[in-house]
Tab-separated table of C-alpha atoms and ligand atoms in Angstrom:
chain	number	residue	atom	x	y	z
A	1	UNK	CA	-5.854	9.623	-35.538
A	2	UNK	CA	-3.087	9.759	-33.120
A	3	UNK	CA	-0.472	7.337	-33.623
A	4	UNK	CA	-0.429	4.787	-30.469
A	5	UNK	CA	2.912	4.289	-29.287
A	6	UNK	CA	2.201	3.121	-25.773
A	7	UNK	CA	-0.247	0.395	-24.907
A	8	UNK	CA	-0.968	-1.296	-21.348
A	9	UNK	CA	-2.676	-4.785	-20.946
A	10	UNK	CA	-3.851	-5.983	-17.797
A	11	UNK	CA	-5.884	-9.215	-16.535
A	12	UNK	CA	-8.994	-8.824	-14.516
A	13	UNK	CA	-12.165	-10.824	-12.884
A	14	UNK	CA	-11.460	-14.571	-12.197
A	15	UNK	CA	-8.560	-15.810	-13.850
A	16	UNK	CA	-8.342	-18.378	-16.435
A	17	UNK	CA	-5.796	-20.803	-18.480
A	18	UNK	CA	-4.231	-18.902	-21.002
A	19	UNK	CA	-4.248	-15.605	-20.226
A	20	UNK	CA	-0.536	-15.697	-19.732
A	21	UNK	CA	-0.368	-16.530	-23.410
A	22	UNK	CA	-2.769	-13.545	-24.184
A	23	UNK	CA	-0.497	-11.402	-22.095
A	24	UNK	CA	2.633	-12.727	-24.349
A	25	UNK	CA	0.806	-12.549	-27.779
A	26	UNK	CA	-0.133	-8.432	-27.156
A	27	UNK	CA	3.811	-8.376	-25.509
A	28	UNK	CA	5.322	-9.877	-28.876
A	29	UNK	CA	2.680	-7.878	-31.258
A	30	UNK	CA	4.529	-4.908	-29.484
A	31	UNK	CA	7.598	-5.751	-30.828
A	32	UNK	CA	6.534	-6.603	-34.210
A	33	UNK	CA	4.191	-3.382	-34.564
A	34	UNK	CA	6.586	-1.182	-32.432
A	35	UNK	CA	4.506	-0.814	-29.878
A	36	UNK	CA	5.739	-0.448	-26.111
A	37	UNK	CA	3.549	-2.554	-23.959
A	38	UNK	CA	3.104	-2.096	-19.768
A	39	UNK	CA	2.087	-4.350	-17.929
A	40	UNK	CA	-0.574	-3.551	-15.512
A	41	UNK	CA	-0.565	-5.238	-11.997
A	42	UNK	CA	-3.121	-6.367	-10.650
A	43	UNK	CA	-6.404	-5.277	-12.664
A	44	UNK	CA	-8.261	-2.340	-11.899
A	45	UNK	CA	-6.993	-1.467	-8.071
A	46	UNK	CA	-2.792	-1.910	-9.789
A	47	UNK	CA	-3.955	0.701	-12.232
A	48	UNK	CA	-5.228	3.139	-9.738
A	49	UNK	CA	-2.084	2.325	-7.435
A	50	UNK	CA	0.109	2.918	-10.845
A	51	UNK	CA	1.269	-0.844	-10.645
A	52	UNK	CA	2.547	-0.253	-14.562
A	53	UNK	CA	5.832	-1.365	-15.402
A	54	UNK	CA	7.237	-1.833	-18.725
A	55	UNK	CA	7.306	-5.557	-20.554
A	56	UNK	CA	10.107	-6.913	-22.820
A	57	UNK	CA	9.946	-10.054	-25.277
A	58	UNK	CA	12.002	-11.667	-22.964
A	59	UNK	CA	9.354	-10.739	-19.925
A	60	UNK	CA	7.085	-13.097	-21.477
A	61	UNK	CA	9.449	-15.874	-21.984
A	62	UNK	CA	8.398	-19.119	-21.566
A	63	UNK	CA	4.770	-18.319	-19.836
A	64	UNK	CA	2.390	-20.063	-22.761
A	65	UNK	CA	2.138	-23.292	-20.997
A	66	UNK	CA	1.229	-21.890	-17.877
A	67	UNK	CA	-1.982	-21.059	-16.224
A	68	UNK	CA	-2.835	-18.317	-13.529
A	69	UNK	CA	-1.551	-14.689	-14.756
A	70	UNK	CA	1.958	-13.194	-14.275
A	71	UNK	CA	-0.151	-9.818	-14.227
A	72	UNK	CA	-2.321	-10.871	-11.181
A	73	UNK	CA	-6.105	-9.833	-10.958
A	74	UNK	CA	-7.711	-8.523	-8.319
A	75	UNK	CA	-11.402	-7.039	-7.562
A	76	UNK	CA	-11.382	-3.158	-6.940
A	77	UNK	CA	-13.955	-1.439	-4.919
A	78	UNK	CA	-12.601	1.610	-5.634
A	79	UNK	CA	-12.679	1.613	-9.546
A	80	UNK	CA	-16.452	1.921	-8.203
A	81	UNK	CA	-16.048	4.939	-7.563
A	82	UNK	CA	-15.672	8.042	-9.880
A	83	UNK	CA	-12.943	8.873	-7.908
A	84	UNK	CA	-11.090	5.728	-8.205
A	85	UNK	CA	-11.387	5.722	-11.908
A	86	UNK	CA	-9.947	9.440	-12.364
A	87	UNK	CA	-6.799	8.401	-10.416
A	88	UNK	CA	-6.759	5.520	-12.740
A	89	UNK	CA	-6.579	7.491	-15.687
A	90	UNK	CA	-4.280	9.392	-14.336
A	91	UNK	CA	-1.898	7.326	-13.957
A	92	UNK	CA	-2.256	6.055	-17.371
A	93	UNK	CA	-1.825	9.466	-18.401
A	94	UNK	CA	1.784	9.618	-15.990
A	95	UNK	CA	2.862	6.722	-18.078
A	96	UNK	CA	1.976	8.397	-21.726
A	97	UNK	CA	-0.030	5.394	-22.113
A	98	UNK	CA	-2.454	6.334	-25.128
A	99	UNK	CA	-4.358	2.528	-25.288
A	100	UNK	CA	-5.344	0.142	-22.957
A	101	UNK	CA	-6.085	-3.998	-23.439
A	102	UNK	CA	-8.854	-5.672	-21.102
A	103	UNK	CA	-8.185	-9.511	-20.821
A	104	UNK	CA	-11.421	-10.142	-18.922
A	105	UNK	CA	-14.764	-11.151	-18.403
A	106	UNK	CA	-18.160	-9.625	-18.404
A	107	UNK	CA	-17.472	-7.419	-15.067
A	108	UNK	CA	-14.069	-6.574	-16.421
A	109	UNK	CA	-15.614	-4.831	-19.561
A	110	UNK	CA	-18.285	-3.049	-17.835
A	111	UNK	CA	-15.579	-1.735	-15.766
A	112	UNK	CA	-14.375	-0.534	-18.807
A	113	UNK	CA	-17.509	0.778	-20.473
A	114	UNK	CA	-17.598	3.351	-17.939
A	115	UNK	CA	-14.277	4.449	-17.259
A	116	UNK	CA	-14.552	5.430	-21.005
A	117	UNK	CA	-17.423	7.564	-20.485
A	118	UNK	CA	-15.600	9.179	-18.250
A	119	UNK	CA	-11.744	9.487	-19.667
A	120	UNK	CA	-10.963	9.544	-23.418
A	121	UNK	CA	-8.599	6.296	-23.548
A	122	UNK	CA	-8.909	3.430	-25.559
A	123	UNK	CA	-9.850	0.438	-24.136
A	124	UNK	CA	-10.082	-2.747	-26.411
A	125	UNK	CA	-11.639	-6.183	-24.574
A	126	UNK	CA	-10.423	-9.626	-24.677
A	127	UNK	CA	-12.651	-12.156	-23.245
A	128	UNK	CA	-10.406	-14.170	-20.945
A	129	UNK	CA	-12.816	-16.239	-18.780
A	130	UNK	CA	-13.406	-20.011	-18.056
A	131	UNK	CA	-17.400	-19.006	-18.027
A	132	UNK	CA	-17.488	-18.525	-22.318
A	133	UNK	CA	-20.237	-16.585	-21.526
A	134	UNK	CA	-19.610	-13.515	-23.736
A	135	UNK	CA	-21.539	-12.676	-27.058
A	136	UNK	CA	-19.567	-12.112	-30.054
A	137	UNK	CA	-17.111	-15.071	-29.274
A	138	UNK	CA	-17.989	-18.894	-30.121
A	139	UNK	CA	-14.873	-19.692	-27.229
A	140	UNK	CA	-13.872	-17.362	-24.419
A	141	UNK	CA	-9.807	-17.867	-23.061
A	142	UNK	CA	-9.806	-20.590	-20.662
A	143	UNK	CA	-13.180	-22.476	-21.732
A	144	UNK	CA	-11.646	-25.449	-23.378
A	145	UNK	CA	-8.903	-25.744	-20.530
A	146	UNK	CA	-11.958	-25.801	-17.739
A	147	UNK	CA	-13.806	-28.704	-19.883
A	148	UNK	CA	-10.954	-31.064	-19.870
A	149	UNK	CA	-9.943	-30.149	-16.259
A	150	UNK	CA	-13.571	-30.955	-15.470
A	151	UNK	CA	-13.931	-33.814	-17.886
A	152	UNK	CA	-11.001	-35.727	-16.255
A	153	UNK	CA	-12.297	-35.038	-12.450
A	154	UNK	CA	-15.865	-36.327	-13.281
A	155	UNK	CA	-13.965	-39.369	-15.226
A	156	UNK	CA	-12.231	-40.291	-11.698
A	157	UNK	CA	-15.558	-39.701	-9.929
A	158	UNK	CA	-17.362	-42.094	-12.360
A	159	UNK	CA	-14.825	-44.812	-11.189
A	160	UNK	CA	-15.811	-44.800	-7.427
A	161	UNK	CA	-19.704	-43.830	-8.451
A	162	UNK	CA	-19.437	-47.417	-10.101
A	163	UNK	CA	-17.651	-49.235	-7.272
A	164	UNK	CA	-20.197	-48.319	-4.279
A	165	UNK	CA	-23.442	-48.015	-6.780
A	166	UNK	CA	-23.964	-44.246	-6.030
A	167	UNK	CA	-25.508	-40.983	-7.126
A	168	UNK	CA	-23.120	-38.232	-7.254
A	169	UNK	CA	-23.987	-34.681	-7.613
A	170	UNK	CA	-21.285	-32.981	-9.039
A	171	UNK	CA	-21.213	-28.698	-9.021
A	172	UNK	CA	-19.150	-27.081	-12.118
A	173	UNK	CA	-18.645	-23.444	-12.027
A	174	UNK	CA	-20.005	-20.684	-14.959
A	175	UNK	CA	-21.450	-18.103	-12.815
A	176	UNK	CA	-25.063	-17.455	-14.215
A	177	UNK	CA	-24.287	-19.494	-17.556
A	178	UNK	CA	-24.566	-23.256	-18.100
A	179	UNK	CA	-21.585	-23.884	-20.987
A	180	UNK	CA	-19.372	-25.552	-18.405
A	181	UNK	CA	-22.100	-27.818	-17.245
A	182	UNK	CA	-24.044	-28.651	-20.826
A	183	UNK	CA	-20.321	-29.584	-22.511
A	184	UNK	CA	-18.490	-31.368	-19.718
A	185	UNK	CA	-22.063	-33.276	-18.951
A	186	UNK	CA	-22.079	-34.381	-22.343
A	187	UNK	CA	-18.199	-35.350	-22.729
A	188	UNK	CA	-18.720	-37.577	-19.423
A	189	UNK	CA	-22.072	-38.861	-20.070
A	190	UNK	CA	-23.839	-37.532	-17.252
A	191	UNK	CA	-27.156	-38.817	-16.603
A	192	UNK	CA	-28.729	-35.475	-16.294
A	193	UNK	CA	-27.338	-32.160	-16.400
A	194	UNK	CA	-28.810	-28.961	-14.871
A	195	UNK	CA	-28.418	-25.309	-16.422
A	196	UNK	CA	-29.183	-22.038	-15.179
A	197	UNK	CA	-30.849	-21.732	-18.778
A	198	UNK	CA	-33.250	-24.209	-17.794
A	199	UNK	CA	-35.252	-24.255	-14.709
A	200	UNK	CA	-34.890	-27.526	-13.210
A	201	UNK	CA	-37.919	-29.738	-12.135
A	202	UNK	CA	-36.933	-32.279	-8.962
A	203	UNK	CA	-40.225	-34.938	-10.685
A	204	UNK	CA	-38.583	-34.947	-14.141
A	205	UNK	CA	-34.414	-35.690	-12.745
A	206	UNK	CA	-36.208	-38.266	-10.088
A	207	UNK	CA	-38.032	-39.944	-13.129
A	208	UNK	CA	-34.918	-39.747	-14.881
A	209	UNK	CA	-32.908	-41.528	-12.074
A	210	UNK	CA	-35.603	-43.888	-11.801
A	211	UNK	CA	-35.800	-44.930	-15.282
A	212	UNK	CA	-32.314	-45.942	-15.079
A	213	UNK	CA	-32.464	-47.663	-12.198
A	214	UNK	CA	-35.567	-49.913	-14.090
A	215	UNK	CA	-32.685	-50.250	-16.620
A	216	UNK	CA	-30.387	-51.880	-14.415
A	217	UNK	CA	-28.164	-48.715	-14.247
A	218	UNK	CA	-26.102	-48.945	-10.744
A	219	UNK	CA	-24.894	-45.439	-10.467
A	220	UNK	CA	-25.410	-41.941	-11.801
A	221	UNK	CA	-23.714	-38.997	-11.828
A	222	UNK	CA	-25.811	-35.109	-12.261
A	223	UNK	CA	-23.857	-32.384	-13.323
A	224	UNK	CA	-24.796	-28.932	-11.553
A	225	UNK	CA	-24.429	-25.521	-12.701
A	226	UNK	CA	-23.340	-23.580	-10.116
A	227	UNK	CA	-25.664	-20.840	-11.033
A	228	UNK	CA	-28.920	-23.362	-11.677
A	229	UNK	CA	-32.444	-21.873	-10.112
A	230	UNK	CA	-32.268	-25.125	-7.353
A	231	UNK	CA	-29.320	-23.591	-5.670
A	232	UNK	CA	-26.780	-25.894	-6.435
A	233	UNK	CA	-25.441	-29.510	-6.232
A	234	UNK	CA	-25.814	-29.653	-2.155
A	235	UNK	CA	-29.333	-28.258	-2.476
A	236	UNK	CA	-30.225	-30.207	-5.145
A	237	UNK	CA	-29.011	-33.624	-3.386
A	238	UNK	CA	-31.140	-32.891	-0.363
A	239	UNK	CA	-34.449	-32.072	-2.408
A	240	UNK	CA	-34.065	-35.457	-4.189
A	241	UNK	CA	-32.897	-37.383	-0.752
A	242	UNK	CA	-36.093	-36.048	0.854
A	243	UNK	CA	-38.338	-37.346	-2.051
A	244	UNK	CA	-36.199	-40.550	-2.854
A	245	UNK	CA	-34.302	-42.351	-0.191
A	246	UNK	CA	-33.203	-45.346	-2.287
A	247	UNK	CA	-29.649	-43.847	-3.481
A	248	UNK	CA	-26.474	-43.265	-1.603
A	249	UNK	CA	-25.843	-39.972	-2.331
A	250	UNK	CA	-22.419	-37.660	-2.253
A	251	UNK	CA	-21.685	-33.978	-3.458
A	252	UNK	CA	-18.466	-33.058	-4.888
A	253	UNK	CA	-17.998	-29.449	-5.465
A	254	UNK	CA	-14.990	-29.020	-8.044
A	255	UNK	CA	-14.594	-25.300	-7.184
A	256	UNK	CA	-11.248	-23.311	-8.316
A	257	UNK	CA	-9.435	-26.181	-9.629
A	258	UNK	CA	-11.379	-25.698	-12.872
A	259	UNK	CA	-9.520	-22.238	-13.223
A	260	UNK	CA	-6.119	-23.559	-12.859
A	261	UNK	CA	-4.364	-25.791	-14.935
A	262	UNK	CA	-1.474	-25.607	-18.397
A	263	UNK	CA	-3.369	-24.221	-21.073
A	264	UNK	CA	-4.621	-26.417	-23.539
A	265	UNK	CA	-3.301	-26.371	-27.421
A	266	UNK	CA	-6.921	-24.210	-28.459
A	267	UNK	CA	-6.840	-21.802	-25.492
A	268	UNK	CA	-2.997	-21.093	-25.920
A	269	UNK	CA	-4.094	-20.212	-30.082
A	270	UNK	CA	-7.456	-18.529	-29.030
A	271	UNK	CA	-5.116	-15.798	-26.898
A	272	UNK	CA	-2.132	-15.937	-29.188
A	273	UNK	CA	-4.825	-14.805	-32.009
A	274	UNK	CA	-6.699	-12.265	-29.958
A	275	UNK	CA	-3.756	-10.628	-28.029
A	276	UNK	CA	-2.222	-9.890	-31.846
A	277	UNK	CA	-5.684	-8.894	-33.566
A	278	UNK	CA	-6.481	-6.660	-29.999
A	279	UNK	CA	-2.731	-4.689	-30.368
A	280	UNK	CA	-3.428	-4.622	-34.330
A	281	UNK	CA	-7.322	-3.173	-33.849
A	282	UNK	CA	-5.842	-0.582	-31.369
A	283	UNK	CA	-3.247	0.378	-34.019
A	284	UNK	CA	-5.858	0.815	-36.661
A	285	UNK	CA	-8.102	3.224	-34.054
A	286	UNK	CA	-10.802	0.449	-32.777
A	287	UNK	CA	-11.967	1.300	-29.672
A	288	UNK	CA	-14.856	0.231	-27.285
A	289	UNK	CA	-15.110	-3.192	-28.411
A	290	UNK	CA	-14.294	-6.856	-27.562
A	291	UNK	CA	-11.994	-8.690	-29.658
A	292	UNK	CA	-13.517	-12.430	-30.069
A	293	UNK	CA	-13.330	-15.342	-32.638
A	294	UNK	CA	-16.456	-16.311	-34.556
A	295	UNK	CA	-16.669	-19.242	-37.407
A	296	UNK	CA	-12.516	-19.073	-37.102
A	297	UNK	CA	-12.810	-15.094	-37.830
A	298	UNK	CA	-11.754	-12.451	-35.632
A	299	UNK	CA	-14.573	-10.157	-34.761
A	300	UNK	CA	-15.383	-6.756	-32.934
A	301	UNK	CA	-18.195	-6.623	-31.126
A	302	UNK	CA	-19.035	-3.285	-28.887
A	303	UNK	CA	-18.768	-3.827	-25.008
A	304	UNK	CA	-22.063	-2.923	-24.642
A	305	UNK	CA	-23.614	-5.931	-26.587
A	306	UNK	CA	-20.725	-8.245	-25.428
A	307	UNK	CA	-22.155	-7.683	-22.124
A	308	UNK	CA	-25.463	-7.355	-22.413
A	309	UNK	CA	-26.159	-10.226	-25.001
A	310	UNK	CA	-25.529	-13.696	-22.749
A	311	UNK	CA	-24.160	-15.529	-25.148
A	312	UNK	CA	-26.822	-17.995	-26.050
A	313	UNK	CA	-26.859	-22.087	-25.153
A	314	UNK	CA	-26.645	-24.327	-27.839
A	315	UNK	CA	-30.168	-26.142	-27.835
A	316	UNK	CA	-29.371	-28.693	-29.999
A	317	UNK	CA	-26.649	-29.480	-27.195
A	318	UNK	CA	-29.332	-30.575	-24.557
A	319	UNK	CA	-31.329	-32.485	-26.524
A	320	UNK	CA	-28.431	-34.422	-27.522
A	321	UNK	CA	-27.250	-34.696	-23.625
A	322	UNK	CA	-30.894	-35.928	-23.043
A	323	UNK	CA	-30.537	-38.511	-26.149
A	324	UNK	CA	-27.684	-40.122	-24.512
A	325	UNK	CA	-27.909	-40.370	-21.100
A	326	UNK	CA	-29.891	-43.802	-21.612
B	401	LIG	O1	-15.950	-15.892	-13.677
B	401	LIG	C1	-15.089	-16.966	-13.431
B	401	LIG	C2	-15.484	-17.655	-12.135
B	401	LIG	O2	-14.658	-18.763	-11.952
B	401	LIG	C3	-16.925	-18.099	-12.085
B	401	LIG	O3	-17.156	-19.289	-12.828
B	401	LIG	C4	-17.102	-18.264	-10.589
B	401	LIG	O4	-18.455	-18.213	-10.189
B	401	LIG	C5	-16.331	-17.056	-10.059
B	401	LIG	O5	-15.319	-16.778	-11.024
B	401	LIG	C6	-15.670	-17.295	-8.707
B	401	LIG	O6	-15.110	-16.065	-8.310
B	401	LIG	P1	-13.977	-16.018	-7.168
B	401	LIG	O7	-12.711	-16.573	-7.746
B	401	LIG	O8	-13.868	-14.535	-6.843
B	401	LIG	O9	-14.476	-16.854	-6.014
């Protein structure tokens, strides 16, 4: 097994709140495994346009508490393309880089999944996404950071829901996964909270509303998945306003703010742990696999079934949610 002297990391796919620290963890386990580390701009479209430039200790100075990525990401059409993905590779190659670390989500590591069938590289995955929607990780980077940022926006919406008696519709973001939705609609005691796991039925959430109406309850707020089967919180409003007249109704979409935002104290440990146990599993010849925490354990879990296995919604969750929302 070749000994790997030169590893690059780069951040891909929608960013999210502590990636920077991921980026400094794999940066500092460099040093401490002597390991040089690049830094690859801009995902996928940097490494084709050999964006790779050499990171120090003191490069990552002082980046932990901050969200976005110093790396950039970026969407790239041409790592689409076989051709795009051989220049790629060759520019790893141009750099003697003999590893390469993924901070990404689902998209990121498919990305991945083929350029390896295609170029003999390394590639090791760390899920770095405010969706959590990878298997073989309980949190993904940047899912704790997006609850609270979402918690405390709902909390202020609550306020003015209360003062003018209205329904609010509120869309969270998550892609085609309801974690963001189920947890945040739970922390804020949402009245009713709709998944893409779950397809939503307009009777049931106007019985719902109802009910607490008959219990004196003067406003409401529905958390939306941005993904859910109805279309989302705009959709949703108008299907219940054309069945119900009685409430006065606003959408708030919460959009990118959820993606910004200082990392909180788990999300900056999550990627300090990962970035070290991804520059460690590289060192000891893992390849092909997604670095993730599990029952506080670091785990390995191949692309293929990080991907491919939607990590699953916690069940007992919703009932819990439906318990509650009295
Ligand atoms: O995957 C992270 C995410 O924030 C999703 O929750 C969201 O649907 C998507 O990225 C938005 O992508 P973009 O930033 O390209 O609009």
């Amino acid at each position: 097994m070749p000994k790997i002297k030169k590893i690059a990391v780069f951040t891909s796919g929608g960013d999210s709140p502590g990636m920077n620290a991921c980026i400094r963890s794999v940066v500092r386990a460099g040093v401490s495994f002597n390991v040089d580390v690049y830094g690859i701009y801009r995902g996928f479209q940097g490494m084709i346009e050999g964006e790779i430039k050499l990171l120090e200790s003191r490069d990552v100075s002082n980046i932990i508490q901050k969200g976005g990525t110093i790396l950039k990401s970026a969407r790239s059409k041409d790592f689409m393309e076989k051709e795009g993905r051989a220049k790629a590779a060759a520019q790893l190659r141009k750099n003697e880089i003999d590893a390469v670390i993924a901070i990404g989500g689902d998209g990121t590591f498919t990305g991945a999944k083929i350029f390896q069938q295609e170029h003999d590289i390394p590639f090791i995955g760390i899920p770095g996404t405010i969706d959590n929607d990878l298997y073989g990780t309980d949190r993904t980077i940047g899912y704790d950071t997006a609850l609270n940022t979402v918690v405390d926006a709902v909390d202020k919406i609550r306020d003015t829901a209360d003062s003018h008696d209205r329904l609010f519709f509120v869309e969270v973001m998550g892609k085609d996964a309801g974690f963001i939705a189920l947890r945040s609609g739970i922390a804020c005691g949402a009245e009713a909270i709709l998944i893409p796991e779950n397809k939503t039925d307009v009777n049931e959430l106007l019985q719902i509303l109802k009910d607490g109406k008959k219990r004196n309850k003067n406003s409401s707020i529905v958390i939306v998945a941005e993904g859910d089967d109805t279309g989302g919180a705009i959709e949703i409003a108008k299907q219940v306003k054309a069945r119900n007249n009685d409430y006065d109704t606003r959408v708030t979409i919460l959009g990118h703010i959820q993606r910004g935002g200082s990392p909180s104290c788990s999300d900056r440990v999550l990627a300090s742990r990962l970035g070290v146990a991804a520059v460690q599993a590289l060192a000891e010849g893992k390849n092909k696999v997604m670095v993730g925490e599990v029952n506080g354990q670091m785990t390995f879990t191949d692309f293929e079934k990080s991907i491919k296995h939607h990590q699953k919604i916690e069940k007992g969750l919703e009932e819990l949610a439906r318990v509650l929302a009295q």
